[in-house]
Short mmCIF file of C-alpha atoms in Angstrom, two decimals:
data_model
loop_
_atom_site.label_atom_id
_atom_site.label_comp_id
_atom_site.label_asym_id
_atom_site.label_seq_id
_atom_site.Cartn_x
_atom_site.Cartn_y
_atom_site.Cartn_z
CA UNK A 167 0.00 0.00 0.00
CA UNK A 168 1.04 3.75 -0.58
CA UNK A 169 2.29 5.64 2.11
CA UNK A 170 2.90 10.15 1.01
CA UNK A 171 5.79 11.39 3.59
CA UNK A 172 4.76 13.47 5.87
CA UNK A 173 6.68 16.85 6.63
CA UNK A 174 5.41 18.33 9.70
CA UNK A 175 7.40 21.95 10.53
CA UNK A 176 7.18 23.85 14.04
CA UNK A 177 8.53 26.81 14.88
CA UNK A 178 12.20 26.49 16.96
CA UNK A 179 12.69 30.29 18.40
CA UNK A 180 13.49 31.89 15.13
CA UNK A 181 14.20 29.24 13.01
CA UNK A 182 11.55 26.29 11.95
CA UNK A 183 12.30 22.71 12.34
CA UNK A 184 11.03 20.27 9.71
CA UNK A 185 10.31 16.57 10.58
CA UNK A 186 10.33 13.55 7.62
CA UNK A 187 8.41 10.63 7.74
CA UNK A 188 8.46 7.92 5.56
CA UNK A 189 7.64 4.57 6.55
CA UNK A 190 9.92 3.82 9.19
CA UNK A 191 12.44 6.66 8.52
CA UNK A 192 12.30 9.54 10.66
CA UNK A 193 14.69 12.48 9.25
CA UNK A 194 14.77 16.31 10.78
CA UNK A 195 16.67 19.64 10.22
CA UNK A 196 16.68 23.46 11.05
CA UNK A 197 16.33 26.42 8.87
CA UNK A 198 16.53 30.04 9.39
CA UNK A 199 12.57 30.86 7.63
CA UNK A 200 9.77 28.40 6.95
CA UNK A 201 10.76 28.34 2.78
CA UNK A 202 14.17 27.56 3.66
CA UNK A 203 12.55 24.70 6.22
CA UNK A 204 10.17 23.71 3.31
CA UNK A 205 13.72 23.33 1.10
CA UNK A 206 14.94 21.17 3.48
CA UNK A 207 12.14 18.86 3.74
CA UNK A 208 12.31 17.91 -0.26
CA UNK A 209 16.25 17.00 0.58
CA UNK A 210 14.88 14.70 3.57
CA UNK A 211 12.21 13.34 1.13
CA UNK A 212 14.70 12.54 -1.46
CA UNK A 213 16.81 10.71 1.30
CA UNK A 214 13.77 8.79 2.61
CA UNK A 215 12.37 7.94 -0.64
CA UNK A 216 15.48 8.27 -3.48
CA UNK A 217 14.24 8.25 -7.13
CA UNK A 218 10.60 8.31 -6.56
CA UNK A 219 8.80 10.09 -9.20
CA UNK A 220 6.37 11.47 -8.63
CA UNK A 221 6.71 11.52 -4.50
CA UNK A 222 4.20 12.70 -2.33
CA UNK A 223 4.50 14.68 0.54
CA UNK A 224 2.09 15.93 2.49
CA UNK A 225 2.96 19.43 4.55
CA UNK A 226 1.83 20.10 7.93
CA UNK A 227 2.30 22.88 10.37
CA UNK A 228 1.93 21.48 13.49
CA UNK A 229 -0.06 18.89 12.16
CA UNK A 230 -2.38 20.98 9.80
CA UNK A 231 -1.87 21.30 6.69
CA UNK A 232 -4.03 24.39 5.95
CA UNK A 233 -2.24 26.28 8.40
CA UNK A 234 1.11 25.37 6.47
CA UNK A 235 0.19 26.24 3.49
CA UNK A 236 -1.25 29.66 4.37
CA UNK A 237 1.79 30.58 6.44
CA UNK A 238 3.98 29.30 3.49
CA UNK A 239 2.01 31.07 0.54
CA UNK A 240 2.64 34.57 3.21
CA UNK A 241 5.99 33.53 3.41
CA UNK A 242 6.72 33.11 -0.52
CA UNK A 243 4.76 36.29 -1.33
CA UNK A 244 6.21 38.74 1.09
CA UNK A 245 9.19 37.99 0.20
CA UNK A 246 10.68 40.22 -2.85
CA UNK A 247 12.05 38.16 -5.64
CA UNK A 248 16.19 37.50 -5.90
CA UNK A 249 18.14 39.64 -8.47
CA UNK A 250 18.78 43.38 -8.34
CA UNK A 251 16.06 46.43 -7.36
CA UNK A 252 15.88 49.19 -8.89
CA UNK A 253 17.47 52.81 -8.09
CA UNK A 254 15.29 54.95 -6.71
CA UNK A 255 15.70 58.49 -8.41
CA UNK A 256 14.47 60.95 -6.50
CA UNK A 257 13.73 63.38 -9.25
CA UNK A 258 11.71 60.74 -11.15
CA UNK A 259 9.21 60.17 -7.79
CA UNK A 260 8.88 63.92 -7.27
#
């Protein structure tokens, strides 16, 4: 029968700690913000269940995966996308 892994993350202080289950395998790790956390739990995944395509994973936050997924789509969208911003020119804005 099919088992997904489940990630379950919980706030450590100011960093988030992600657990990994699969089957019997029990993997965890730290990250400084919850999409670094949520990085972290597709490397534990991949450890727990190497090669699977596709792999399922089901995200929790303490146990609820609503609550993960709205505090991980806030995460993702307030944070400003990598590469360079813009120069502000004052005259422009005036």
């Amino acid at each position: 029968m099919f088992e997904p892994i489940l990630a379950n993350y919980t706030r450590d202080g100011d960093d988030w700690k992600v657990e990994v289950t699969g089957g019997d395998e029990v993997l965890t790790a730290t990250a400084p913000g919850l999409i670094a956390a949520r990085d972290q739990a597709d490397q534990l995944a991949e450890r727990i269940a190497p090669g699977d395509q596709p792999r399922t994973v089901v995200h929790t936050l303490d146990g609820d995966a609503l609550g993960f997924t709205t505090a991980y789509l806030t995460a993702r969208l307030a944070t400003p996308p990598p590469g360079p911003t813009p120069a502000t020119d004052e005259a422009t804005t005036a």
